[in-house]
């Protein structure tokens, strides 16, 4: 059987000879889109290591754009992501970086729209699996392969306990949780991976808690 491109052998289970460069890249782009909560007007992809060397030949560029457009790895529109970006008036650029990164397959994505911006650094670890290592300067370890909520909050006593209490009241089990802060007493970020999707009502209840400034959901 002859394939036109690597995308022809990547299915929903993310199989193929270069899933790190294609399925993983698409997944990072999709998580970035979910966290931005909108399609950006402009996006810059800063490529490191192996991503920087082979991004065109392995379809990493197309995969990243497709993810930003909201396409999952099994979406047939992924192969035409460049044309889809033009239709949706999404401006993009790829920047090759030479510095040492977290992992050979690393990309930093910077998205902008209406004066709002967000930066995210992700790595593709193989088999279509990814990790998000940084968000707007906060260090984190988000797999992107499970439902999760990200909670920006003031670094105050009781903030973490109040969020955990809401989830417990909804019988939502926490699989992994970590907290990152840039400076004591300032903004902090909770990353909570859970075992099931979180409904909008629960997000709104968390948003209404004291010291909470932003709540974002990442779903499978």
mmCIF file of C-alpha atoms in Angstrom:
data_model
loop_
_atom_site.group_PDB
_atom_site.id
_atom_site.type_symbol
_atom_site.label_atom_id
_atom_site.label_comp_id
_atom_site.label_asym_id
_atom_site.label_seq_id
_atom_site.Cartn_x
_atom_site.Cartn_y
_atom_site.Cartn_z
ATOM 1 C CA UNK A 1 0.000 0.000 0.000
ATOM 2 C CA UNK A 2 1.305 3.465 -0.857
ATOM 3 C CA UNK A 3 0.746 6.397 1.481
ATOM 4 C CA UNK A 4 0.647 10.036 0.400
ATOM 5 C CA UNK A 5 1.978 11.230 3.727
ATOM 6 C CA UNK A 6 2.570 10.159 7.308
ATOM 7 C CA UNK A 7 -0.912 11.447 8.166
ATOM 8 C CA UNK A 8 -2.454 8.639 6.138
ATOM 9 C CA UNK A 9 -1.337 6.083 8.736
ATOM 10 C CA UNK A 10 -2.166 8.037 11.867
ATOM 11 C CA UNK A 11 -5.550 7.053 13.192
ATOM 12 C CA UNK A 12 -7.422 7.713 16.397
ATOM 13 C CA UNK A 13 -4.967 5.540 18.327
ATOM 14 C CA UNK A 14 -2.080 7.634 17.015
ATOM 15 C CA UNK A 15 -0.102 4.895 15.297
ATOM 16 C CA UNK A 16 2.563 5.537 12.659
ATOM 17 C CA UNK A 17 6.314 5.804 12.095
ATOM 18 C CA UNK A 18 6.600 9.330 13.520
ATOM 19 C CA UNK A 19 3.822 9.803 16.020
ATOM 20 C CA UNK A 20 6.111 12.011 18.111
ATOM 21 C CA UNK A 21 6.392 14.554 15.305
ATOM 22 C CA UNK A 22 2.821 14.434 14.026
ATOM 23 C CA UNK A 23 0.189 13.057 16.386
ATOM 24 C CA UNK A 24 2.026 14.483 19.397
ATOM 25 C CA UNK A 25 2.454 17.864 17.742
ATOM 26 C CA UNK A 26 -1.249 18.002 16.862
ATOM 27 C CA UNK A 27 -2.128 17.142 20.462
ATOM 28 C CA UNK A 28 0.065 19.963 21.828
ATOM 29 C CA UNK A 29 -1.603 22.403 19.437
ATOM 30 C CA UNK A 30 -5.049 21.202 20.471
ATOM 31 C CA UNK A 31 -4.298 21.596 24.193
ATOM 32 C CA UNK A 32 -2.993 25.113 23.488
ATOM 33 C CA UNK A 33 -6.248 25.945 21.666
ATOM 34 C CA UNK A 34 -8.324 24.610 24.583
ATOM 35 C CA UNK A 35 -6.374 26.641 27.123
ATOM 36 C CA UNK A 36 -6.604 29.821 25.025
ATOM 37 C CA UNK A 37 -10.374 29.202 24.775
ATOM 38 C CA UNK A 38 -10.566 30.780 21.337
ATOM 39 C CA UNK A 39 -8.940 30.671 17.934
ATOM 40 C CA UNK A 40 -6.047 33.140 17.974
ATOM 41 C CA UNK A 41 -5.490 35.717 15.248
ATOM 42 C CA UNK A 42 -1.752 35.023 15.217
ATOM 43 C CA UNK A 43 0.381 32.154 16.461
ATOM 44 C CA UNK A 44 4.153 31.687 16.609
ATOM 45 C CA UNK A 45 5.654 28.215 16.873
ATOM 46 C CA UNK A 46 9.170 28.166 18.354
ATOM 47 C CA UNK A 47 10.713 24.807 17.472
ATOM 48 C CA UNK A 48 13.562 23.122 19.349
ATOM 49 C CA UNK A 49 15.733 20.047 18.823
ATOM 50 C CA UNK A 50 14.356 17.386 16.503
ATOM 51 C CA UNK A 51 11.200 19.406 15.867
ATOM 52 C CA UNK A 52 13.354 22.218 14.480
ATOM 53 C CA UNK A 53 15.345 19.908 12.213
ATOM 54 C CA UNK A 54 12.566 17.810 10.689
ATOM 55 C CA UNK A 55 9.322 19.734 11.165
ATOM 56 C CA UNK A 56 8.521 20.051 7.452
ATOM 57 C CA UNK A 57 9.432 16.514 6.400
ATOM 58 C CA UNK A 58 7.519 14.874 9.249
ATOM 59 C CA UNK A 59 4.439 17.087 9.032
ATOM 60 C CA UNK A 60 5.005 18.730 12.412
ATOM 61 C CA UNK A 61 4.145 22.136 10.974
ATOM 62 C CA UNK A 62 0.819 20.937 9.550
ATOM 63 C CA UNK A 63 0.005 19.069 12.778
ATOM 64 C CA UNK A 64 0.649 22.074 15.008
ATOM 65 C CA UNK A 65 -1.499 24.355 12.858
ATOM 66 C CA UNK A 66 -4.275 21.765 12.797
ATOM 67 C CA UNK A 67 -4.226 21.494 16.576
ATOM 68 C CA UNK A 68 -4.538 25.258 16.944
ATOM 69 C CA UNK A 69 -7.552 25.116 14.620
ATOM 70 C CA UNK A 70 -9.136 22.563 16.960
ATOM 71 C CA UNK A 71 -8.501 19.442 14.843
ATOM 72 C CA UNK A 72 -7.777 16.190 16.662
ATOM 73 C CA UNK A 73 -5.309 13.647 15.238
ATOM 74 C CA UNK A 74 -8.024 11.646 13.491
ATOM 75 C CA UNK A 75 -9.660 14.691 11.854
ATOM 76 C CA UNK A 76 -9.427 14.408 8.023
ATOM 77 C CA UNK A 77 -9.002 18.189 7.786
ATOM 78 C CA UNK A 78 -5.600 17.883 9.451
ATOM 79 C CA UNK A 79 -3.799 17.184 6.167
ATOM 80 C CA UNK A 80 -5.074 20.516 4.781
ATOM 81 C CA UNK A 81 -4.415 22.552 7.906
ATOM 82 C CA UNK A 82 -2.412 25.240 6.093
ATOM 83 C CA UNK A 83 -5.281 25.911 3.690
ATOM 84 C CA UNK A 84 -7.760 25.791 6.573
ATOM 85 C CA UNK A 85 -5.686 28.365 8.467
ATOM 86 C CA UNK A 86 -5.835 30.694 5.484
ATOM 87 C CA UNK A 87 -9.618 30.273 5.275
ATOM 88 C CA UNK A 88 -9.910 31.083 8.977
ATOM 89 C CA UNK A 89 -7.537 34.072 8.704
ATOM 90 C CA UNK A 90 -5.061 32.541 11.128
ATOM 91 C CA UNK A 91 -1.589 34.049 10.687
ATOM 92 C CA UNK A 92 1.271 31.760 11.693
ATOM 93 C CA UNK A 93 5.049 31.580 11.675
ATOM 94 C CA UNK A 94 7.670 28.977 12.543
ATOM 95 C CA UNK A 95 10.819 30.053 14.364
ATOM 96 C CA UNK A 96 13.840 27.764 14.694
ATOM 97 C CA UNK A 97 15.483 27.941 18.130
ATOM 98 C CA UNK A 98 18.996 26.661 18.824
ATOM 99 C CA UNK A 99 19.035 26.620 22.619
ATOM 100 C CA UNK A 100 18.818 23.425 24.665
ATOM 101 C CA UNK A 101 15.230 22.534 25.592
ATOM 102 C CA UNK A 102 13.317 20.216 27.941
ATOM 103 C CA UNK A 103 13.211 17.431 25.353
ATOM 104 C CA UNK A 104 14.261 16.846 21.696
ATOM 105 C CA UNK A 105 10.642 17.271 20.545
ATOM 106 C CA UNK A 106 9.812 20.639 22.055
ATOM 107 C CA UNK A 107 7.658 23.532 20.864
ATOM 108 C CA UNK A 108 6.786 26.851 22.460
ATOM 109 C CA UNK A 109 3.481 28.239 21.180
ATOM 110 C CA UNK A 110 2.655 31.940 21.518
ATOM 111 C CA UNK A 111 -0.948 32.888 20.660
ATOM 112 C CA UNK A 112 -2.411 36.378 20.298
ATOM 113 C CA UNK A 113 -5.860 37.874 19.795
ATOM 114 C CA UNK A 114 -7.321 41.321 20.534
ATOM 115 C CA UNK A 115 -4.389 42.293 22.726
ATOM 116 C CA UNK A 116 -4.577 39.057 24.726
ATOM 117 C CA UNK A 117 -1.670 36.609 24.578
ATOM 118 C CA UNK A 118 -0.747 33.229 26.000
ATOM 119 C CA UNK A 119 2.441 31.171 25.823
ATOM 120 C CA UNK A 120 2.738 27.428 26.299
ATOM 121 C CA UNK A 121 5.663 25.012 26.052
ATOM 122 C CA UNK A 122 4.977 21.357 25.268
ATOM 123 C CA UNK A 123 6.939 18.221 24.477
ATOM 124 C CA UNK A 124 5.992 15.124 22.498
ATOM 125 C CA UNK A 125 7.198 12.041 24.346
ATOM 126 C CA UNK A 126 6.201 9.348 21.854
ATOM 127 C CA UNK A 127 3.153 7.381 20.798
ATOM 128 C CA UNK A 128 1.101 10.557 20.472
ATOM 129 C CA UNK A 129 1.505 11.361 24.178
ATOM 130 C CA UNK A 130 2.509 14.843 25.268
ATOM 131 C CA UNK A 131 3.404 16.888 28.322
ATOM 132 C CA UNK A 132 2.825 20.596 28.840
ATOM 133 C CA UNK A 133 5.804 21.961 30.775
ATOM 134 C CA UNK A 134 5.095 25.682 31.012
ATOM 135 C CA UNK A 135 2.113 28.026 30.776
ATOM 136 C CA UNK A 136 2.573 31.813 30.856
ATOM 137 C CA UNK A 137 5.753 31.390 32.873
ATOM 138 C CA UNK A 138 4.285 28.872 35.337
ATOM 139 C CA UNK A 139 6.098 25.540 35.452
ATOM 140 C CA UNK A 140 3.767 22.550 35.324
ATOM 141 C CA UNK A 141 3.522 18.916 34.314
ATOM 142 C CA UNK A 142 0.272 18.368 32.415
ATOM 143 C CA UNK A 143 -0.084 15.232 30.316
ATOM 144 C CA UNK A 144 -2.846 16.533 28.078
ATOM 145 C CA UNK A 145 -4.119 12.955 27.870
ATOM 146 C CA UNK A 146 -6.658 13.178 30.702
ATOM 147 C CA UNK A 147 -9.407 15.658 31.592
ATOM 148 C CA UNK A 148 -7.955 18.461 33.683
ATOM 149 C CA UNK A 149 -8.716 21.867 35.098
ATOM 150 C CA UNK A 150 -6.223 24.708 35.488
ATOM 151 C CA UNK A 151 -6.983 27.199 38.231
ATOM 152 C CA UNK A 152 -5.178 30.534 38.493
ATOM 153 C CA UNK A 153 -5.526 31.846 42.030
ATOM 154 C CA UNK A 154 -4.041 34.101 44.640
ATOM 155 C CA UNK A 155 -1.421 32.329 46.717
ATOM 156 C CA UNK A 156 -3.594 32.440 49.832
ATOM 157 C CA UNK A 157 -4.391 30.032 52.669
ATOM 158 C CA UNK A 158 -7.389 27.805 51.935
ATOM 159 C CA UNK A 159 -7.543 28.324 48.147
ATOM 160 C CA UNK A 160 -6.390 24.792 47.317
ATOM 161 C CA UNK A 161 -8.602 23.169 49.961
ATOM 162 C CA UNK A 162 -11.695 25.006 48.718
ATOM 163 C CA UNK A 163 -11.203 23.777 45.147
ATOM 164 C CA UNK A 164 -10.599 20.208 46.327
ATOM 165 C CA UNK A 165 -13.770 20.408 48.418
ATOM 166 C CA UNK A 166 -15.882 21.378 45.393
ATOM 167 C CA UNK A 167 -14.513 18.434 43.395
ATOM 168 C CA UNK A 168 -15.104 16.055 46.301
ATOM 169 C CA UNK A 169 -18.664 17.289 46.608
ATOM 170 C CA UNK A 170 -19.224 16.436 42.920
ATOM 171 C CA UNK A 171 -17.617 13.003 43.463
ATOM 172 C CA UNK A 172 -14.837 13.860 41.006
ATOM 173 C CA UNK A 173 -11.663 11.917 41.740
ATOM 174 C CA UNK A 174 -8.304 13.696 41.466
ATOM 175 C CA UNK A 175 -5.675 11.604 39.697
ATOM 176 C CA UNK A 176 -2.848 14.128 39.875
ATOM 177 C CA UNK A 177 -2.512 17.622 41.326
ATOM 178 C CA UNK A 178 0.296 20.130 41.564
ATOM 179 C CA UNK A 179 0.661 23.820 42.363
ATOM 180 C CA UNK A 180 3.147 26.276 40.875
ATOM 181 C CA UNK A 181 3.809 29.866 41.866
ATOM 182 C CA UNK A 182 6.175 32.527 40.614
ATOM 183 C CA UNK A 183 6.442 34.389 43.908
ATOM 184 C CA UNK A 184 5.157 33.786 47.427
ATOM 185 C CA UNK A 185 1.839 35.505 48.077
ATOM 186 C CA UNK A 186 1.242 36.381 44.419
ATOM 187 C CA UNK A 187 -0.446 34.453 41.585
ATOM 188 C CA UNK A 188 -0.291 30.658 41.615
ATOM 189 C CA UNK A 189 -1.516 27.909 39.306
ATOM 190 C CA UNK A 190 -3.271 24.668 40.267
ATOM 191 C CA UNK A 191 -3.134 21.843 37.726
ATOM 192 C CA UNK A 192 -5.651 19.115 38.546
ATOM 193 C CA UNK A 193 -6.016 15.996 36.395
ATOM 194 C CA UNK A 194 -9.246 14.122 37.064
ATOM 195 C CA UNK A 195 -10.835 10.827 36.100
ATOM 196 C CA UNK A 196 -13.878 12.239 34.312
ATOM 197 C CA UNK A 197 -14.922 15.305 32.387
ATOM 198 C CA UNK A 198 -15.811 18.347 34.504
ATOM 199 C CA UNK A 199 -19.146 20.011 33.762
ATOM 200 C CA UNK A 200 -19.505 23.763 33.226
ATOM 201 C CA UNK A 201 -21.564 24.081 36.413
ATOM 202 C CA UNK A 202 -18.624 22.780 38.437
ATOM 203 C CA UNK A 203 -16.215 25.197 36.745
ATOM 204 C CA UNK A 204 -18.522 28.099 37.583
ATOM 205 C CA UNK A 205 -18.732 26.978 41.209
ATOM 206 C CA UNK A 206 -14.940 26.924 41.436
ATOM 207 C CA UNK A 207 -14.703 30.316 39.711
ATOM 208 C CA UNK A 208 -16.958 31.825 42.404
ATOM 209 C CA UNK A 209 -14.650 30.788 45.258
ATOM 210 C CA UNK A 210 -12.531 33.302 47.136
ATOM 211 C CA UNK A 211 -9.067 34.004 45.691
ATOM 212 C CA UNK A 212 -9.833 32.292 42.346
ATOM 213 C CA UNK A 213 -9.143 34.436 39.267
ATOM 214 C CA UNK A 214 -9.451 32.047 36.301
ATOM 215 C CA UNK A 215 -10.578 28.463 35.663
ATOM 216 C CA UNK A 216 -9.897 26.607 32.410
ATOM 217 C CA UNK A 217 -10.771 23.054 31.376
ATOM 218 C CA UNK A 218 -8.726 20.678 29.241
ATOM 219 C CA UNK A 219 -10.681 17.656 28.026
ATOM 220 C CA UNK A 220 -9.638 14.467 26.242
#
